[in-house]
Amino acid sequence: MKKKIKTTLFVFIIIGVIVLNITYKNKNEVTKTKQRNQNNLAIMIKGDSGEYVSSNEIPKGNYVLNEEKTICENGGKVVSYNNLTGQIGFSFLGSDRCSLYFDKIIDTQKPVISNLKINGKTITATLTDNQSLLAYGFSTSNTLEPTSWTSISGKTYNLSTTIKQDRVYYLWVKDNTGNVIISDVLDARLEGWKTILINNGNGAATVDAAKAYIEGKTTSTTPNFSTVATTNEGMYSAPDDLGTSYYFRGAVDNNWLKYGKYTKDMYNCNNGTISATDTGNSCTKIASSGDDIYWRIIRINGDGSIRMIYSGITPPTESTKVIKTEDTSLGNSPFNANRDKAEYVGYMYTIGEQHGTSKSSDIKTYLEDWYANYTDLNKVGTKIIDQIYCNDRTASTSESGTAGEISSWASTGTQYAYGAGLRLYGDSSKPSPSLKCTNANDKFTTTIAKGNGKLSYSVGLITADEVNMAGADNQFNSNASYYLYIGSDYWTGSPIAYSRKQFGGGESREFGVYDDGRLGAYDVSNDDGSMVRGVVSLSSESKLLGSGTYNDVYVVS
């Protein structure tokens, strides 16, 4: 505490009348307290100018008795001073005349905020001050004071209060001398995945209520994956490898999100490569440096991270709030340039192994080049996290069999039906899509915490199962009304089959989304019109602003 003698109160008992609490000792040395009228009492307060100013009050508040200067003519002493009440205690024999000096305390020590925590709607903290606390309040600014204050007192106060979970706050605390401390920002907004759930919870006020609603509408027959989803069906739930996932289905218009920027111009050229310049090889410009990146949210992963698919550089409009057919992909690329071996269905592969990971596919190389060299998604502090991107290579030699491990794997000569194909095509009247990836080597991740740790960057592809769950037909019916329809063909990361050919050789085939919106099969070497749409996942701790609609897209903060 810093003290400074700024104002001196001089009390000289000569004139006036004031009632004091007088403590005195009688001749038997017994201490007593009584009230009596004191005549001829003069109080002089030394002002800022240095001159004494007459006063008729003992000071209250931020004053202290200067014991060195205070003197009584007949040996009396001031034994107490209460600066809250302005009462003084004396000890003397007989009568006396006293000169009292009071120093005003200049306190520049701010209050202290410690143990500040936010848990849901509750904020807790310990507030302390060297003199006395006065009040606390909350503001959405660290420059504009709170509009209302809550009075407190004492040197220590244990704060526990509730707030609204829709904004950032600053805690302001002041003491009785006017010193103010302002906390660091308190982000009371819900994590992004919770915001998404509440926004799709049929008016739910809490995350638990939103979950209950979404999970309650999900049954063994709802949704029906054998039919297309042409209306906005909202969200449903399903298990994945990390817990319970919540996914969008149908003509959804509130799953738009903006995150990331291009760091340089990008062209997609005819040979299935990316370039920062137009090489003259039938190149199409994809983006310019500084362009924002827009996404459609596919689902909330079981760990709360937010999975989303690339949707271009132009913001949605009222006419494209559900279906956007221009500027929706990263250009064309083959999945793998070679197709004549069963392993080429792999996002990574090793010839002679069912689940090999020694070589990267062409589409993996393409996506990682884009992610690392043309965007800021890989910057320090990115919100993009490691996540599982499934390339399910469990297989059966029968189109009606059960996918699993092949004991005698052959690169050629044997026909294979892969896991996703069997789930979606095995019984076309009752497809059974899954968000689980059964083989650890097919769980493509950057670390081994969740999967195989073989990715260089946290980017992958959508699965055929996710497309079916979003509203696509598993075989014959087109759907130009659900949010994943873009009017062009694009790849998924799900193998469908390796087929023998009558005159030798074979053909590896991957699921894709046809230009009419249904799921279909592509030769993996196809680079004529097969688009690339990267998929990434935002951290579960990411906070979102907005509502996800075309005119209020989610943005990450």
Coordinates of C-alpha atoms in Angstrom, one line a residue:
M1 CA 0.0 0.0 0.0
K2 CA 1.3 3.4 -0.9
K3 CA 0.5 6.2 1.5
K4 CA 0.8 9.9 1.1
I5 CA -0.1 12.7 3.4
K6 CA -2.4 14.7 1.3
T7 CA -4.9 16.2 3.7
T8 CA -4.3 17.1 7.4
L9 CA -7.1 17.4 9.8
F10 CA -6.3 19.7 12.7
V11 CA -8.6 19.4 15.7
F12 CA -8.2 22.2 18.3
I13 CA -10.8 22.3 21.0
I14 CA -11.8 26.0 21.1
I15 CA -15.3 26.5 19.6
G16 CA -18.4 24.7 18.4
V17 CA -20.2 21.7 19.8
I18 CA -19.7 18.0 18.7
V19 CA -20.7 14.7 20.3
L20 CA -17.7 12.3 20.6
N21 CA -17.3 8.9 22.0
I22 CA -14.9 9.7 24.8
T23 CA -12.8 6.9 26.5
Y24 CA -11.2 8.1 29.7
K25 CA -9.6 6.8 32.8
N26 CA -10.8 7.9 36.2
K27 CA -8.6 8.2 39.3
N28 CA -9.1 4.6 40.0
E29 CA -7.7 3.8 36.5
V30 CA -10.9 2.1 35.4
T31 CA -11.5 2.6 31.7
K32 CA -15.0 3.7 30.7
T33 CA -16.7 5.0 27.6
K34 CA -19.4 7.6 27.5
Q35 CA -20.9 10.3 25.2
R36 CA -20.6 13.9 26.3
N37 CA -20.9 17.3 24.7
Q38 CA -17.6 18.9 23.9
N39 CA -17.6 22.7 23.8
N40 CA -15.1 24.9 22.0
L41 CA -14.1 22.2 19.5
A42 CA -12.5 23.4 16.3
I43 CA -11.7 21.1 13.4
M44 CA -9.4 22.2 10.7
I45 CA -8.8 20.2 7.5
K46 CA -5.8 20.9 5.4
G47 CA -6.9 21.2 1.8
D48 CA -5.1 20.5 -1.4
S49 CA -3.9 24.1 -1.4
G50 CA -2.1 23.6 1.9
E51 CA -4.4 25.9 3.8
Y52 CA -6.6 24.8 6.7
V53 CA -10.3 24.7 6.1
S54 CA -12.8 24.7 8.9
S55 CA -14.8 21.5 9.3
N56 CA -17.4 20.3 11.8
E57 CA -16.9 16.6 11.3
I58 CA -14.4 14.0 12.2
P59 CA -13.4 12.5 8.9
K60 CA -14.8 9.2 7.8
G61 CA -13.5 6.8 5.1
N62 CA -10.0 6.8 3.7
Y63 CA -8.2 8.5 6.6
V64 CA -5.7 7.5 9.2
L65 CA -4.7 9.2 12.5
N66 CA -1.2 10.6 12.4
E67 CA 0.0 9.6 15.9
E68 CA 3.3 11.5 15.7
K69 CA 1.6 14.9 15.2
T70 CA -1.4 14.4 17.4
I71 CA -1.0 16.0 20.8
C72 CA -3.0 16.8 23.9
E73 CA -1.9 19.7 26.2
N74 CA -2.5 17.8 29.5
G75 CA -1.0 14.5 28.6
G76 CA -4.2 12.9 27.2
K77 CA -4.0 10.4 24.3
V78 CA -6.2 9.3 21.5
V79 CA -6.5 5.6 21.9
S80 CA -8.7 4.7 18.9
Y81 CA -10.1 6.1 15.7
N82 CA -12.8 4.4 13.7
N83 CA -12.7 5.8 10.1
L84 CA -16.0 4.1 9.2
T85 CA -18.0 5.9 11.9
G86 CA -15.9 8.9 12.6
Q87 CA -15.6 8.1 16.3
I88 CA -12.5 8.8 18.4
G89 CA -11.5 7.3 21.8
F90 CA -9.6 9.4 24.3
S91 CA -7.7 8.5 27.5
F92 CA -7.0 11.3 29.9
L93 CA -7.4 12.5 33.5
G94 CA -9.5 15.6 34.1
S95 CA -9.9 17.9 31.2
D96 CA -7.6 18.4 28.2
R97 CA -7.2 20.2 24.9
C98 CA -6.1 18.1 22.0
S99 CA -4.8 18.8 18.5
L100 CA -5.7 15.9 16.1
Y101 CA -4.1 15.2 12.8
F102 CA -5.5 12.9 10.1
D103 CA -3.8 11.9 7.0
K104 CA -5.7 10.9 3.9
I105 CA -4.6 7.6 2.5
I106 CA -3.7 7.6 -1.2
D107 CA -4.2 3.9 -2.0
T108 CA -3.1 3.0 -5.5
Q109 CA -3.1 -0.7 -5.0
K110 CA -5.7 -2.4 -7.1
P111 CA -7.8 -5.3 -6.0
V112 CA -6.7 -8.8 -7.0
I113 CA -8.7 -11.4 -8.9
S114 CA -7.5 -15.0 -8.4
N115 CA -8.8 -18.5 -9.1
L116 CA -11.0 -17.1 -11.9
K117 CA -12.9 -20.0 -13.5
I118 CA -15.9 -20.4 -15.8
N119 CA -17.8 -23.7 -15.7
G120 CA -20.9 -23.6 -17.9
K121 CA -23.0 -20.7 -16.7
T122 CA -21.1 -20.3 -13.4
I123 CA -18.2 -17.9 -12.8
T124 CA -16.2 -18.2 -9.6
A125 CA -13.2 -16.2 -8.3
T126 CA -11.5 -15.0 -5.2
L127 CA -11.5 -11.2 -4.9
T128 CA -9.1 -9.5 -2.4
D129 CA -8.0 -5.9 -1.6
N130 CA -5.5 -4.5 0.8
Q131 CA -8.1 -2.1 2.3
S132 CA -11.7 -2.9 1.4
L133 CA -13.6 -4.2 -1.6
L134 CA -16.5 -2.1 -2.8
A135 CA -18.2 -3.8 -5.8
Y136 CA -17.9 -6.0 -8.8
G137 CA -19.7 -6.1 -12.2
F138 CA -19.5 -7.6 -15.7
S139 CA -19.1 -5.9 -19.0
T140 CA -18.7 -7.1 -22.5
S141 CA -15.9 -4.6 -22.9
N142 CA -12.6 -4.0 -21.1
T143 CA -13.0 -0.2 -21.7
L144 CA -16.7 0.4 -20.9
E145 CA -17.7 0.0 -17.2
P146 CA -20.5 -2.3 -16.2
T147 CA -23.9 -0.8 -16.3
S148 CA -24.6 -2.3 -12.9
W149 CA -22.5 -3.1 -9.9
T150 CA -23.0 -5.6 -7.1
S151 CA -21.9 -4.2 -3.7
I152 CA -19.5 -6.2 -1.6
S153 CA -17.3 -5.4 1.4
G154 CA -14.3 -6.7 3.4
K155 CA -10.8 -7.5 2.2
T156 CA -11.8 -10.9 0.7
Y157 CA -14.9 -12.0 -1.2
N158 CA -15.5 -15.4 -2.8
L159 CA -17.4 -14.8 -6.0
S160 CA -19.9 -17.3 -7.4
T161 CA -22.4 -16.1 -9.9
T162 CA -24.2 -17.2 -13.1
I163 CA -24.1 -15.5 -16.5
K164 CA -25.6 -16.0 -19.9
Q165 CA -23.7 -18.3 -22.2
D166 CA -23.9 -16.2 -25.3
R167 CA -21.0 -13.7 -25.2
V168 CA -17.6 -12.8 -23.9
Y169 CA -17.3 -10.9 -20.5
Y170 CA -14.8 -9.0 -18.5
L171 CA -15.0 -9.0 -14.7
W172 CA -14.5 -5.5 -13.1
V173 CA -13.7 -5.2 -9.4
K174 CA -13.2 -1.9 -7.5
D175 CA -12.3 -1.1 -4.0
N176 CA -13.5 1.7 -1.7
T177 CA -10.8 4.1 -2.9
G178 CA -11.9 3.8 -6.5
N179 CA -9.1 1.5 -7.7
V180 CA -10.3 -0.9 -10.4
I181 CA -9.0 -4.2 -11.8
I182 CA -10.3 -5.8 -15.0
S183 CA -10.0 -9.5 -15.7
D184 CA -8.8 -11.1 -18.9
V185 CA -11.5 -12.0 -21.3
L186 CA -14.0 -14.6 -20.1
D187 CA -15.4 -16.5 -23.0
A188 CA -18.8 -17.7 -21.8
R189 CA -20.0 -18.8 -25.2
L190 CA -20.6 -22.5 -25.6
E191 CA -18.2 -24.7 -27.5
G192 CA -19.1 -24.7 -31.2
W193 CA -20.5 -28.3 -31.2
K194 CA -22.8 -27.4 -28.3
T195 CA -24.0 -24.3 -30.2
I196 CA -24.8 -26.5 -33.2
L197 CA -26.7 -29.0 -31.2
I198 CA -28.8 -26.3 -29.5
N199 CA -29.5 -24.6 -32.8
N200 CA -30.9 -27.9 -34.1
G201 CA -32.6 -29.1 -30.9
N202 CA -36.1 -28.0 -31.7
G203 CA -36.0 -25.1 -29.3
A204 CA -33.9 -26.8 -26.6
A205 CA -32.4 -24.4 -24.1
T206 CA -29.6 -26.8 -23.0
V207 CA -27.2 -29.2 -24.7
D208 CA -28.6 -32.1 -22.8
A209 CA -32.2 -31.2 -24.0
A210 CA -30.9 -30.9 -27.6
K211 CA -29.2 -34.3 -27.4
A212 CA -32.3 -35.8 -26.0
Y213 CA -34.4 -34.4 -28.9
I214 CA -32.0 -35.5 -31.6
E215 CA -31.4 -38.9 -30.1
G216 CA -35.1 -39.4 -29.5
K217 CA -36.0 -38.9 -33.2
T218 CA -33.4 -41.5 -34.2
T219 CA -34.8 -45.0 -34.3
S220 CA -34.1 -48.3 -36.0
T221 CA -36.3 -47.2 -38.9
T222 CA -35.7 -43.4 -38.8
P223 CA -34.1 -42.2 -40.8
N224 CA -34.8 -44.6 -43.7
F225 CA -31.5 -44.9 -45.6
S226 CA -33.1 -46.6 -48.5
T227 CA -34.9 -43.4 -49.5
V228 CA -33.5 -40.1 -50.5
A229 CA -33.8 -37.1 -48.1
T230 CA -35.3 -34.1 -50.0
T231 CA -36.4 -32.0 -47.1
N232 CA -34.6 -30.5 -44.2
E233 CA -34.6 -33.4 -41.7
G234 CA -32.2 -31.7 -39.3
M235 CA -29.9 -33.8 -37.2
Y236 CA -29.8 -37.5 -36.2
S237 CA -27.4 -39.4 -34.0
A238 CA -25.2 -42.5 -34.6
P239 CA -22.3 -44.1 -32.8
D240 CA -18.8 -43.6 -34.2
D241 CA -15.3 -44.6 -33.0
L242 CA -15.1 -41.8 -30.4
G243 CA -18.7 -41.8 -29.0
T244 CA -22.0 -40.4 -30.2
S245 CA -22.0 -38.5 -33.5
Y246 CA -24.7 -36.0 -34.6
Y247 CA -25.1 -35.6 -38.4
F248 CA -27.1 -33.5 -40.7
R249 CA -29.5 -35.0 -43.2
G250 CA -31.5 -33.6 -46.1
A251 CA -32.0 -30.1 -47.5
V252 CA -30.1 -28.5 -44.7
D253 CA -29.6 -24.7 -44.8
N254 CA -27.9 -24.0 -41.5
N255 CA -24.7 -25.9 -41.6
W256 CA -22.5 -23.2 -43.3
L257 CA -19.2 -22.4 -41.7
K258 CA -16.3 -20.1 -42.7
Y259 CA -12.8 -20.9 -41.7
G260 CA -9.3 -20.4 -43.2
K261 CA -7.9 -18.5 -46.2
Y262 CA -5.9 -19.1 -49.3
T263 CA -2.3 -18.0 -49.0
K264 CA -1.6 -18.0 -52.7
D265 CA -3.4 -18.3 -56.0
M266 CA -4.4 -21.9 -56.9
Y267 CA -5.0 -23.5 -60.3
N268 CA -6.1 -27.0 -61.1
C269 CA -4.5 -28.2 -64.3
N270 CA -5.5 -30.9 -66.7
N271 CA -2.9 -33.4 -65.6
G272 CA -4.5 -33.5 -62.1
T273 CA -2.0 -31.3 -60.4
I274 CA -2.1 -28.0 -58.5
S275 CA -0.2 -24.9 -59.5
A276 CA 0.1 -21.3 -58.2
T277 CA 0.2 -20.1 -61.8
D278 CA -1.6 -20.9 -65.0
T279 CA 0.9 -23.3 -66.6
G280 CA -1.0 -23.4 -69.9
N281 CA -2.0 -27.0 -69.4
S282 CA -5.8 -26.4 -69.5
C283 CA -5.6 -24.9 -66.0
T284 CA -8.7 -23.7 -64.1
K285 CA -8.4 -21.1 -61.4
I286 CA -9.7 -22.4 -58.1
A287 CA -8.9 -19.5 -55.8
S288 CA -7.0 -16.3 -55.3
S289 CA -4.6 -15.4 -52.4
G290 CA -6.7 -14.1 -49.5
D291 CA -9.9 -15.8 -50.4
D292 CA -12.0 -17.1 -47.5
I293 CA -12.8 -20.8 -47.4
Y294 CA -16.4 -22.0 -46.8
W295 CA -17.5 -25.4 -45.6
R296 CA -20.6 -27.5 -45.0
I297 CA -20.8 -29.2 -41.6
I298 CA -21.3 -33.0 -42.1
R299 CA -21.5 -34.0 -38.5
I300 CA -20.2 -33.5 -34.9
N301 CA -17.7 -36.3 -34.2
G302 CA -18.0 -38.4 -31.1
D303 CA -15.3 -36.3 -29.4
G304 CA -17.1 -33.0 -30.1
S305 CA -14.9 -31.9 -33.0
I306 CA -16.8 -30.6 -36.1
R307 CA -16.3 -32.5 -39.4
M308 CA -16.9 -30.4 -42.5
I309 CA -16.5 -30.6 -46.3
Y310 CA -15.0 -28.0 -48.6
S311 CA -17.6 -25.8 -50.3
G312 CA -15.6 -23.1 -52.1
I313 CA -14.6 -19.5 -51.7
T314 CA -17.8 -17.7 -52.4
P315 CA -20.4 -17.2 -49.5
P316 CA -23.8 -18.7 -49.8
T317 CA -26.8 -16.6 -50.9
E318 CA -30.5 -17.1 -50.5
S319 CA -30.6 -19.0 -53.7
T320 CA -27.6 -21.2 -52.8
K321 CA -28.4 -21.7 -49.1
V322 CA -29.1 -25.4 -49.6
I323 CA -27.7 -26.3 -53.0
K324 CA -24.6 -24.7 -54.4
T325 CA -23.4 -26.0 -57.8
E326 CA -20.6 -23.5 -58.6
D327 CA -17.3 -23.2 -56.8
T328 CA -17.6 -26.3 -54.7
S329 CA -14.5 -28.3 -55.2
L330 CA -10.7 -28.2 -55.5
G331 CA -10.7 -29.4 -59.1
N332 CA -10.1 -32.8 -60.6
S333 CA -7.8 -35.6 -59.7
P334 CA -7.7 -39.4 -60.1
F335 CA -7.9 -41.3 -56.8
N336 CA -5.0 -43.4 -58.0
A337 CA -3.4 -43.2 -61.5
N338 CA -3.2 -47.0 -61.6
R339 CA -6.2 -49.3 -61.3
D340 CA -5.2 -52.8 -62.1
K341 CA -4.5 -54.0 -58.6
A342 CA -6.8 -54.4 -55.7
E343 CA -4.6 -52.2 -53.4
Y344 CA -5.2 -49.1 -55.5
V345 CA -8.5 -48.5 -53.6
G346 CA -6.3 -47.4 -50.7
Y347 CA -5.9 -43.8 -49.6
M348 CA -2.4 -45.2 -48.9
Y349 CA -1.4 -48.7 -50.0
T350 CA 1.2 -51.4 -50.2
I351 CA 1.2 -53.8 -53.1
G352 CA 0.5 -57.3 -51.7
E353 CA -1.2 -56.1 -48.5
Q354 CA -4.9 -55.6 -47.8
H355 CA -4.3 -52.6 -45.4
G356 CA -0.9 -51.4 -46.5
T357 CA 0.2 -47.8 -45.9
S358 CA 3.7 -47.4 -47.5
K359 CA 2.6 -45.3 -50.5
S360 CA 0.3 -42.3 -50.8
S361 CA -2.5 -42.3 -53.3
D362 CA -2.7 -39.5 -55.9
I363 CA -5.7 -37.9 -54.2
K364 CA -3.9 -37.9 -50.8
T365 CA -0.9 -36.2 -52.4
Y366 CA -3.2 -33.7 -54.1
L367 CA -5.1 -32.9 -50.9
E368 CA -2.0 -32.5 -48.7
D369 CA -0.4 -30.2 -51.3
W370 CA -3.5 -28.0 -51.2
Y371 CA -3.8 -28.0 -47.4
A372 CA -0.1 -27.4 -46.6
N373 CA 0.9 -25.1 -49.5
Y374 CA -2.1 -23.1 -50.5
T375 CA -4.0 -22.4 -47.3
D376 CA -3.4 -21.2 -43.8
L377 CA -5.2 -24.3 -42.3
N378 CA -1.8 -25.6 -41.2
K379 CA -0.7 -22.4 -39.5
V380 CA 0.5 -22.2 -35.9
G381 CA -2.6 -22.0 -33.8
T382 CA -4.9 -23.7 -36.3
K383 CA -8.2 -25.0 -35.0
I384 CA -8.0 -28.0 -37.4
I385 CA -7.2 -31.1 -35.3
D386 CA -6.3 -34.7 -35.9
Q387 CA -9.3 -36.9 -36.7
I388 CA -10.1 -40.3 -38.2
Y389 CA -10.6 -40.4 -42.0
C390 CA -11.8 -43.9 -42.8
N391 CA -10.7 -45.8 -45.9
D392 CA -12.4 -49.1 -45.1
R393 CA -10.6 -51.9 -46.8
T394 CA -12.2 -54.8 -45.0
A395 CA -13.4 -57.1 -47.8
S396 CA -15.2 -60.3 -48.9
T397 CA -14.8 -62.4 -52.0
S398 CA -18.6 -62.5 -52.2
E399 CA -20.9 -59.6 -53.0
S400 CA -23.3 -60.9 -50.3
G401 CA -20.6 -61.8 -47.8
T402 CA -19.4 -60.2 -44.6
A403 CA -16.5 -57.8 -44.9
G404 CA -13.4 -58.8 -42.9
E405 CA -9.8 -59.9 -43.3
I406 CA -8.8 -61.9 -46.4
S407 CA -6.4 -64.7 -45.3
S408 CA -4.9 -65.2 -48.7
W409 CA -4.7 -61.7 -50.2
A410 CA -4.2 -61.4 -53.9
S411 CA -3.4 -58.2 -55.8
T412 CA -5.1 -59.5 -59.0
G413 CA -7.2 -62.4 -60.1
T414 CA -9.7 -62.3 -57.1
Q415 CA -12.8 -60.2 -57.0
Y416 CA -13.3 -58.3 -53.8
A417 CA -16.3 -56.5 -52.4
Y418 CA -15.3 -53.9 -49.8
G419 CA -16.9 -53.0 -46.5
A420 CA -18.9 -49.9 -47.6
G421 CA -20.1 -51.6 -50.7
L422 CA -21.4 -54.5 -48.7
R423 CA -23.1 -52.2 -46.2
L424 CA -24.8 -50.0 -48.8
Y425 CA -25.3 -52.5 -51.7
G426 CA -25.4 -55.9 -50.0
D427 CA -29.1 -55.5 -49.2
S428 CA -30.2 -52.6 -51.3
S429 CA -33.6 -52.5 -49.6
K430 CA -32.0 -52.0 -46.3
P431 CA -28.6 -50.2 -46.4
S432 CA -26.8 -50.1 -43.1
P433 CA -24.3 -47.2 -43.2
S434 CA -21.8 -46.9 -40.3
L435 CA -19.6 -44.2 -38.9
K436 CA -17.2 -46.7 -37.4
C437 CA -14.0 -47.9 -39.0
T438 CA -13.2 -51.4 -38.0
N439 CA -9.6 -51.9 -38.9
A440 CA -7.0 -49.7 -37.2
N441 CA -4.8 -49.4 -40.3
D442 CA -7.8 -48.0 -42.2
K443 CA -8.2 -45.2 -39.7
F444 CA -6.0 -42.5 -41.3
T445 CA -4.8 -39.9 -38.8
T446 CA -1.7 -37.8 -38.1
T447 CA -1.0 -39.4 -34.7
I448 CA -1.5 -42.9 -33.3
A449 CA -3.8 -41.6 -30.6
K450 CA -6.9 -42.2 -32.7
G451 CA -5.6 -44.2 -35.7
N452 CA -2.7 -45.3 -37.8
G453 CA -0.7 -42.0 -37.6
K454 CA 0.2 -42.2 -41.3
L455 CA -1.1 -38.8 -42.5
S456 CA 1.2 -35.8 -42.9
Y457 CA -1.7 -33.4 -42.5
S458 CA -5.2 -33.6 -40.9
V459 CA -7.2 -33.7 -44.1
G460 CA -9.2 -36.5 -45.8
L461 CA -12.3 -37.4 -47.7
I462 CA -16.0 -38.0 -46.9
T463 CA -17.1 -41.6 -46.7
A464 CA -19.9 -43.2 -48.7
D465 CA -21.6 -44.0 -45.4
E466 CA -21.7 -40.3 -44.5
V467 CA -23.1 -39.4 -48.0
N468 CA -25.9 -42.0 -47.6
M469 CA -26.7 -40.8 -44.1
A470 CA -26.8 -37.2 -45.4
G471 CA -29.6 -38.1 -47.9
A472 CA -28.2 -39.8 -51.0
D473 CA -29.7 -42.9 -52.5
N474 CA -27.6 -46.0 -52.3
Q475 CA -28.3 -47.1 -55.9
F476 CA -30.7 -45.8 -58.5
N477 CA -32.6 -42.7 -57.3
S478 CA -31.1 -39.2 -57.9
N479 CA -31.3 -36.5 -55.3
A480 CA -30.7 -32.9 -56.2
S481 CA -32.2 -31.5 -53.0
Y482 CA -29.8 -32.5 -50.2
Y483 CA -26.9 -30.3 -49.1
L484 CA -24.1 -32.6 -50.5
Y485 CA -25.5 -32.3 -54.0
I486 CA -23.2 -30.0 -56.2
G487 CA -24.2 -31.0 -59.7
S488 CA -20.8 -32.6 -60.4
D489 CA -19.1 -35.9 -59.7
Y490 CA -16.8 -36.1 -56.7
W491 CA -14.8 -38.7 -54.8
T492 CA -15.4 -40.3 -51.4
G493 CA -12.8 -42.2 -49.5
S494 CA -14.7 -45.5 -49.5
P495 CA -13.6 -48.5 -51.7
I496 CA -16.4 -50.4 -53.3
A497 CA -14.9 -53.3 -55.3
Y498 CA -12.0 -54.8 -57.2
S499 CA -13.4 -56.4 -60.3
R500 CA -11.8 -58.9 -62.6
K501 CA -12.0 -58.3 -66.3
Q502 CA -12.9 -60.9 -68.9
F503 CA -9.7 -60.5 -70.9
G504 CA -7.2 -60.1 -68.1
G505 CA -6.3 -57.3 -65.6
G506 CA -8.7 -55.8 -63.2
E507 CA -10.3 -52.6 -62.0
S508 CA -10.2 -51.0 -58.6
R509 CA -13.3 -48.9 -58.0
E510 CA -14.1 -46.3 -55.4
F511 CA -17.4 -44.8 -54.3
G512 CA -18.2 -41.3 -55.6
V513 CA -21.2 -39.0 -55.7
Y514 CA -22.6 -38.7 -59.2
D515 CA -23.7 -35.5 -60.8
D516 CA -27.3 -36.4 -60.0
G517 CA -26.6 -36.7 -56.3
R518 CA -26.7 -40.5 -55.9
L519 CA -23.9 -42.8 -54.8
G520 CA -22.0 -44.6 -57.6
A521 CA -18.7 -46.4 -58.4
Y522 CA -15.7 -44.9 -60.2
D523 CA -12.7 -46.4 -61.7
V524 CA -9.9 -45.1 -59.4
S525 CA -7.9 -43.8 -62.4
N526 CA -10.8 -41.6 -63.5
D527 CA -9.7 -37.9 -63.7
D528 CA -12.2 -36.7 -66.1
G529 CA -14.7 -34.8 -64.1
S530 CA -14.1 -36.5 -60.7
M531 CA -13.8 -33.6 -58.2
V532 CA -11.9 -33.4 -55.0
R533 CA -13.6 -32.0 -51.9
G534 CA -11.4 -32.0 -48.8
V535 CA -12.7 -32.8 -45.3
V536 CA -11.3 -31.5 -42.1
S537 CA -12.4 -31.3 -38.4
L538 CA -12.4 -28.3 -36.1
S539 CA -11.4 -28.7 -32.5
S540 CA -14.1 -29.4 -30.0
E541 CA -13.0 -26.3 -28.1
S542 CA -13.6 -24.0 -31.0
K543 CA -16.2 -21.3 -30.3
L544 CA -18.6 -20.3 -33.1
L545 CA -20.4 -17.1 -33.8
G546 CA -23.5 -17.1 -36.0
S547 CA -26.3 -19.5 -36.7
G548 CA -25.0 -21.4 -39.7
T549 CA -27.5 -19.9 -42.2
Y550 CA -26.5 -18.3 -45.5
N551 CA -26.7 -14.8 -44.1
D552 CA -25.2 -15.7 -40.7
V553 CA -22.6 -18.4 -41.4
Y554 CA -20.7 -19.8 -38.5
V555 CA -17.3 -18.2 -38.0
V556 CA -14.6 -19.5 -35.7
S557 CA -13.4 -17.2 -32.9

